[in-house]
């Protein structure tokens, strides 16, 4: 059988034919026993060829699925003879009849598993060299290779499926918003450098030499302008850009579902957005999310989970132990700004090696160590630190945590942000370790009542937590000037399974409030005018009350697909070095191009 | 009345109130006599206030329309008193009852023209300074001012309407394509500089110093890659970028409806596209386009109209007179590469002054003069040139044109491209002058059988007329090498009313054909590999037969709206200097930003 293939190379049959008047009648995933006896025409790629019992079989693949095709010398001698030339990934068009597969060959896992096509005529539409990796769902090819040959990688059904779903989700979003009277309005890609936030990508202007456009980090100000102009309900599925050093799951360009509404409060925006997400889950993966998404304040999220995007699919909560240890002889706890404990029921089974690994792991977040107590079966505590505790401290700790034999307690003490970040990350690790997470479950959560500002120790000033156009909550205007750190924002984030998938706010819509905000941020009038002049103008001419929300589409699709990497939901993604291995972008350009733009490369020695 | 407003300024009433729990019940364009007696809540901008008979009237405006609101001291003393503070463009929320307008005040032109809202309670949501121009459909404000205050310009209903229609058209396109199994796939904005075509916008890479991304002129190669990857049917409504000197109706960023299909021929693509355009016209402006769009070859279009995008709403056709005058004593005609005549029935009424203006006009296209013949009522010819014609020439000219008393003939003779361009432009001018164009009509037309290549005298080589990936017609492969100028392409353009709104082709899908094409273009293997390496790789691994089309969305919307400028269908357009007057983009950036990017400004003296 397969040796036979090697004997001759059948090159004389490898003549590529034009389509002519051949037209497909079906996809490769729709012919079933209902079509028995029909004459059909399908086209696609040869997934696999095998020769068996004098017949040649191929699985023909297209975007939708597979159909088994059989070349039989009894049916058509010439078609069968020429089929010897077929190799994997050849492109062929098959005209033939639908017939039942022989009993032993029925494949219940395929839509087309009961039938096969016996070939009357066929055309070779293209040949293919042997691909650098097999086109199969399970692949062990290196990601580098797959990215270089992205056009082949995307043939793998497991990956192609993500883009079918992505399209479905985007159209579902559009249908939903369109139905509510939202207008999709395109905002500029060549825009002005925004001085707050992340680093901009810049585009030198040829016609205005020495000046630069910036690619938008978000259409924030444009969507506010559209509200000032009375368009009332805006949305856009839009590319945004951030020139940041790329963490594992970041891309320099990403897609946002950007939404803004006039004459509404946060309840209306959250209601609309919640229903949109519910609709998308329904229409793409047929999953019903809760009728009402639970809510949690930022303060509660930080207290119980140490972060503002808790994964609430499982229940482990942090507890604050600062009061117990304040002034303790155990100085590490006694002098800490914050001391928190995480009780893991049945966690005492963790080995010393595992605990050492967790200790290393929390160091990523700035932790200097991971204290722990195992509660033994007899109720006694095994721990490197317990000897430093007073009896009262032990009693209070037992009361606080209610720990039982078999449990383990983990501690972090020190600066609040490190304590929280370390325990939040450890909590997720432990959730996986003890299989506490139901991977089939989706747990949406609104996080609300964010602080308006946060102190930036580097810049020694308060900066906007969301952006400087977010409105403080009603009655918090005085806080803004007096205790800026205490003012709460009319802001909300939507979290699913521990990922922030969306966030938004009610915006400031009067010049007076915007001035107070800039003052709290230490931005003087001149600076405000230079940076946000047109916003300040716009607020003077009858801006309506308005607010909005933006969702990260890439992240949302990842969750819907269960994809592990953001690169699996972006057709042509970039590496962590921000390069495209297929097109080899970025690249050097001709010096004349630079001259036209009025720029030159900085010589290395000056760098 | 209006003097009364000036007496006091009512500043004490100008306190902006929060929305609280107020929610809109209706838009400003939906309350009719059916709602009489209902309690409603509307919000919007004050279009106009007038005081009359002790009452205060305002027209309240939102995106949808206008509703008349009346403040009556008999109904609510306080609401009426506070209403004295209201000025144009203030933002207010009105709670009130729907009642019939008094007889004399009914306005049949408004949906809401039979009713008014008598105010129970109202809130001032924002004040407004007096806008720099009135918010009215007819405006004589300079475009510069309107672009600076774009957020106010967009309040004008005539302009806002364009964006409502634009959204409708885009959603209609998406619905149509989605229904046919097209997947919308996002392709990168940060991509590789494309060496063929217009000038790229470049984006310096910070992480790969000295290298640049380019913004895409179109996603051409990406969509072909998606076909190679088997996604089968792709579309995208996508921003594209060209750094060209801007003609009146160009923008540096524009939006394309980009489409690609596998396993189809040009008939299937044209059929799909034609039906899409028909659907969009139906669903947006309720206009039925012809059941089958007429077709014309490129050669016929050039012959009869002098251009490849004829406006076929009117019938004037060019005629070739080269044969008549070849070798004529009238050297201007006798020695010309091409001589063409345009007969205008009843055109003899044109004054000398008008003819002089047309003579100037055709100079724009490189013409050196505009010869003409008026046929007088007695059948004799009045003309500055006829005295140079032989009798035979006159007879043949009469036979060719069939001109009648009252007609005028215009001539161009010289280089073919100038003759055609000048007469094509003159034809449009004359169509307007003699009101031959039915402005309410839409005349779609497919232009087909384009030449594959065209000779570029500057570069002294053939260049691709569409792009180097367009397939020659079947059987034209030999032409490609032997007479490259004669080879026809599998390309097609869709023209409506003389505007090219779309164009596409069947692509080359085998490495052999692509190599022949590069050879005809004088691109050697090394150059091809450097520029299009990944395309050539992709063609080796089983590319399916494929082709596509792209439409200019901005232009299509212009036609649907009847807009005169592309800036009227783009929310935040740029000027001809490629600047945004609202945001003041592009702008200077901090030197640290440039340093991060490894570039510096070229000093002026070097420029």
Coordinates of C-alpha atoms in Angstrom, one line a residue, chain A residues 316-317 319 341-352 354-356 358-359 370-377 380-384 397 401-411 423 426 430 433-434:
Chain A
X316 CA -10.8 30.6 49.3
X317 CA -10.7 34.0 51.0
X319 CA -8.4 37.2 56.1
X341 CA -3.7 34.9 56.3
X342 CA -5.0 32.4 53.7
X343 CA -6.6 29.2 55.1
X344 CA -6.6 26.2 52.7
X345 CA -8.8 23.4 54.0
X346 CA -7.1 20.0 53.6
X347 CA -4.0 21.9 52.6
X348 CA -1.7 20.2 55.1
X349 CA -1.0 17.5 52.5
X350 CA 1.3 19.9 50.7
X351 CA 4.9 18.7 50.7
X352 CA 7.9 20.7 51.9
X354 CA 5.7 22.4 47.1
X355 CA 5.8 25.0 49.9
X356 CA 9.3 25.9 48.8
X358 CA 5.2 28.6 46.5
X359 CA 7.8 30.6 48.5
X370 CA 6.0 32.6 52.9
X371 CA 5.1 31.7 56.5
X372 CA 2.8 28.8 57.1
X373 CA 1.1 26.6 59.7
X374 CA 0.0 23.1 59.2
X375 CA -2.8 21.9 61.5
X376 CA -2.0 18.3 62.3
X377 CA -4.5 15.5 62.8
X380 CA -1.4 20.7 67.1
X381 CA 0.3 23.2 64.8
X382 CA 3.4 22.4 62.8
X383 CA 5.2 25.6 61.7
X384 CA 8.5 27.3 61.6
X397 CA -5.7 33.2 65.0
X401 CA -9.5 31.3 60.7
X402 CA -11.5 28.5 62.3
X403 CA -8.8 26.2 61.0
X404 CA -9.3 22.4 61.3
X405 CA -7.0 19.4 61.4
X406 CA -5.6 18.9 57.9
X407 CA -5.7 22.6 57.0
X408 CA -2.8 24.8 56.2
X409 CA -2.5 28.6 56.8
X410 CA -0.3 30.8 54.6
X411 CA 0.8 34.3 55.8
X423 CA -1.6 36.1 48.4
X426 CA -0.9 32.2 45.6
X430 CA -3.7 26.8 45.2
X433 CA -3.4 22.7 42.9
X434 CA -6.4 21.5 44.8

